[in-house]
XYZ file of N, CA and C in Angstrom:
246
model
N 84.317 60.998 81.975
C 85.320 62.036 81.826
C 85.878 62.073 80.402
N 86.312 60.926 79.896
C 86.907 60.897 78.554
C 85.894 61.267 77.485
N 84.648 60.861 77.684
C 83.631 61.179 76.693
C 83.456 62.693 76.569
N 83.404 63.398 77.682
C 83.298 64.855 77.641
C 84.555 65.482 77.046
N 85.708 64.954 77.416
C 86.961 65.469 76.875
C 86.971 65.358 75.353
N 86.594 64.201 74.851
C 86.640 63.973 73.408
C 85.584 64.798 72.684
N 84.382 64.837 73.213
C 83.303 65.528 72.512
C 83.331 67.046 72.654
N 83.951 67.559 73.702
C 83.891 69.000 73.930
C 85.245 69.700 73.911
N 86.324 68.986 74.203
C 87.615 69.652 74.329
C 88.716 69.019 73.489
N 88.368 68.070 72.654
C 89.370 67.310 71.919
C 90.241 68.194 71.032
N 89.630 69.139 70.364
C 90.394 69.992 69.449
C 91.413 70.851 70.184
N 91.182 71.111 71.467
C 92.110 71.927 72.249
C 93.255 71.106 72.850
N 93.167 69.797 72.790
C 94.221 68.934 73.354
C 95.461 68.974 72.470
N 96.599 68.762 73.092
C 97.847 68.723 72.319
C 97.915 67.441 71.503
N 98.711 67.474 70.476
C 98.893 66.302 69.617
C 99.411 65.125 70.427
N 100.335 65.377 71.341
C 100.900 64.305 72.172
C 99.841 63.689 73.083
N 99.000 64.534 73.691
C 97.935 64.019 74.556
C 96.949 63.176 73.763
N 96.582 63.644 72.582
C 95.661 62.881 71.732
C 96.255 61.521 71.383
N 97.514 61.529 70.992
C 98.182 60.287 70.612
C 98.218 59.316 71.792
N 98.518 59.828 72.974
C 98.589 58.976 74.156
C 97.216 58.419 74.534
N 96.193 59.238 74.458
C 94.841 58.765 74.775
C 94.401 57.707 73.779
N 94.615 57.963 72.480
C 94.251 56.965 71.460
C 94.965 55.646 71.710
N 96.260 55.715 71.940
C 97.044 54.495 72.157
C 96.585 53.771 73.416
N 96.302 54.513 74.466
C 95.886 53.893 75.727
C 94.542 53.185 75.589
N 93.590 53.848 74.955
C 92.264 53.237 74.783
C 92.367 51.996 73.904
N 93.094 52.094 72.804
C 93.245 50.940 71.910
C 93.957 49.786 72.603
N 95.024 50.079 73.317
C 95.761 49.028 74.020
C 94.888 48.372 75.076
N 94.159 49.164 75.823
C 93.279 48.622 76.855
C 92.219 47.717 76.225
N 91.632 48.168 75.139
C 90.628 47.340 74.460
C 91.214 46.018 73.990
N 92.393 46.064 73.423
C 93.003 44.840 72.911
C 93.441 43.898 74.030
N 93.941 44.446 75.115
C 94.461 43.619 76.197
C 93.377 43.072 77.123
N 92.303 43.827 77.299
C 91.309 43.451 78.309
C 89.894 43.296 77.760
N 89.758 43.133 76.446
C 88.427 43.070 75.843
C 87.550 41.984 76.448
N 88.127 40.878 76.836
C 87.314 39.779 77.367
C 87.152 39.842 78.885
N 87.834 40.775 79.534
C 87.802 40.849 80.986
C 86.931 41.979 81.527
N 86.558 42.910 80.680
C 85.746 44.032 81.146
C 84.280 43.785 80.797
N 83.383 44.345 81.595
C 81.954 44.193 81.269
C 81.644 44.781 79.894
N 80.637 44.246 79.268
C 80.261 44.653 77.922
C 79.988 46.150 77.829
N 79.310 46.706 78.824
C 78.975 48.128 78.739
C 80.223 49.011 78.756
N 81.263 48.594 79.470
C 82.513 49.362 79.475
C 83.222 49.218 78.135
N 83.249 48.004 77.620
C 83.869 47.773 76.313
C 83.154 48.598 75.239
N 81.836 48.637 75.298
C 81.072 49.425 74.326
C 81.382 50.918 74.445
N 81.530 51.414 75.669
C 81.888 52.822 75.878
C 83.263 53.123 75.288
N 84.213 52.217 75.512
C 85.563 52.421 74.986
C 85.562 52.428 73.461
N 84.811 51.526 72.866
C 84.718 51.492 71.407
C 84.079 52.783 70.899
N 83.063 53.258 71.600
C 82.444 54.532 71.219
C 83.449 55.672 71.290
N 84.313 55.663 72.294
C 85.349 56.691 72.389
C 86.270 56.647 71.174
N 86.662 55.443 70.789
C 87.545 55.299 69.624
C 86.852 55.830 68.374
N 85.572 55.518 68.222
C 84.820 55.993 67.053
C 84.671 57.511 67.095
N 84.395 58.069 68.269
C 84.281 59.524 68.384
C 85.604 60.218 68.035
N 86.698 59.641 68.498
C 88.017 60.192 68.164
C 88.238 60.108 66.655
N 87.907 58.975 66.081
C 88.054 58.810 64.635
C 87.194 59.781 63.853
N 85.999 60.027 64.333
C 85.088 60.971 63.671
C 85.704 62.367 63.609
N 86.395 62.742 64.666
C 86.991 64.078 64.722
C 88.345 64.130 64.004
N 89.175 63.132 64.215
C 90.574 63.190 63.759
C 90.857 62.557 62.407
N 90.038 61.609 61.961
C 90.327 60.925 60.706
C 89.992 61.845 59.553
N 90.728 61.874 58.517
C 91.895 61.109 58.130
C 93.221 61.789 58.463
N 93.199 63.071 58.731
C 94.459 63.811 58.852
C 95.248 63.487 60.107
N 94.568 63.366 61.241
C 95.286 63.208 62.502
C 95.215 61.793 63.064
N 94.444 60.930 62.416
C 94.302 59.545 62.883
C 94.199 58.634 61.663
N 95.268 58.591 60.851
C 95.205 57.837 59.597
C 95.043 56.335 59.782
N 95.420 55.801 60.939
C 95.282 54.356 61.160
C 93.998 54.005 61.905
N 92.998 54.879 61.815
C 91.718 54.647 62.494
C 91.101 53.312 62.081
N 90.995 53.059 60.790
C 90.331 51.839 60.331
C 91.120 50.587 60.703
N 92.420 50.639 60.645
C 93.202 49.463 61.043
C 93.057 49.209 62.543
N 92.935 50.265 63.342
C 92.717 50.098 64.784
C 91.372 49.433 65.056
N 90.344 49.893 64.373
C 89.007 49.315 64.554
C 89.004 47.852 64.099
N 89.606 47.579 62.980
C 89.650 46.195 62.490
C 90.401 45.279 63.449
N 91.437 45.787 64.058
C 92.190 44.996 65.020
C 91.320 44.645 66.228
N 90.565 45.598 66.733
C 89.667 45.340 67.863
C 88.590 44.333 67.469
N 88.022 44.502 66.286
C 86.981 43.583 65.823
C 87.534 42.171 65.682
N 88.714 42.045 65.111
C 89.320 40.733 64.910
C 89.590 40.033 66.239
N 90.144 40.747 67.185
C 90.441 40.173 68.494
C 89.154 39.742 69.190
N 88.128 40.590 69.131
C 86.849 40.270 69.760
C 86.216 39.053 69.101
N 86.254 38.990 67.786
C 85.691 37.858 67.059
C 86.427 36.565 67.410
N 87.739 36.626 67.477
C 88.517 35.444 67.851
C 88.175 34.986 69.262
N 87.957 35.924 70.177
C 87.596 35.560 71.542
C 86.231 34.898 71.575
N 85.310 35.364 70.743
C 83.986 34.748 70.692
C 84.064 33.306 70.191
N 84.890 33.081 69.186
C 85.044 31.727 68.634
C 85.642 30.798 69.679
N 86.626 31.243 70.421
C 87.262 30.426 71.437
C 86.275 30.062 72.538
N 85.380 30.973 72.861
C 84.415 30.736 73.943
C 83.222 29.885 73.533
N 83.092 29.591 72.250
C 81.955 28.779 71.783
C 82.169 27.335 72.096
């Protein structure tokens, strides 16, 4: 559902809806990255990248910091599990 929304209807969404979806996906990734199956985590990351592709730089200026935060958390989890 979200993939179609982002790829086909994202430009028609309100600014508030976009902000809420971005925040929700990022928060979910950060909070549950180690608890969800890899394929779901990969889909969520793809959603974030698709949103960034459309909205960056004007409507999603913190895109790169969001991605770096997810990468850092994931990397730290990998180190802990080694």
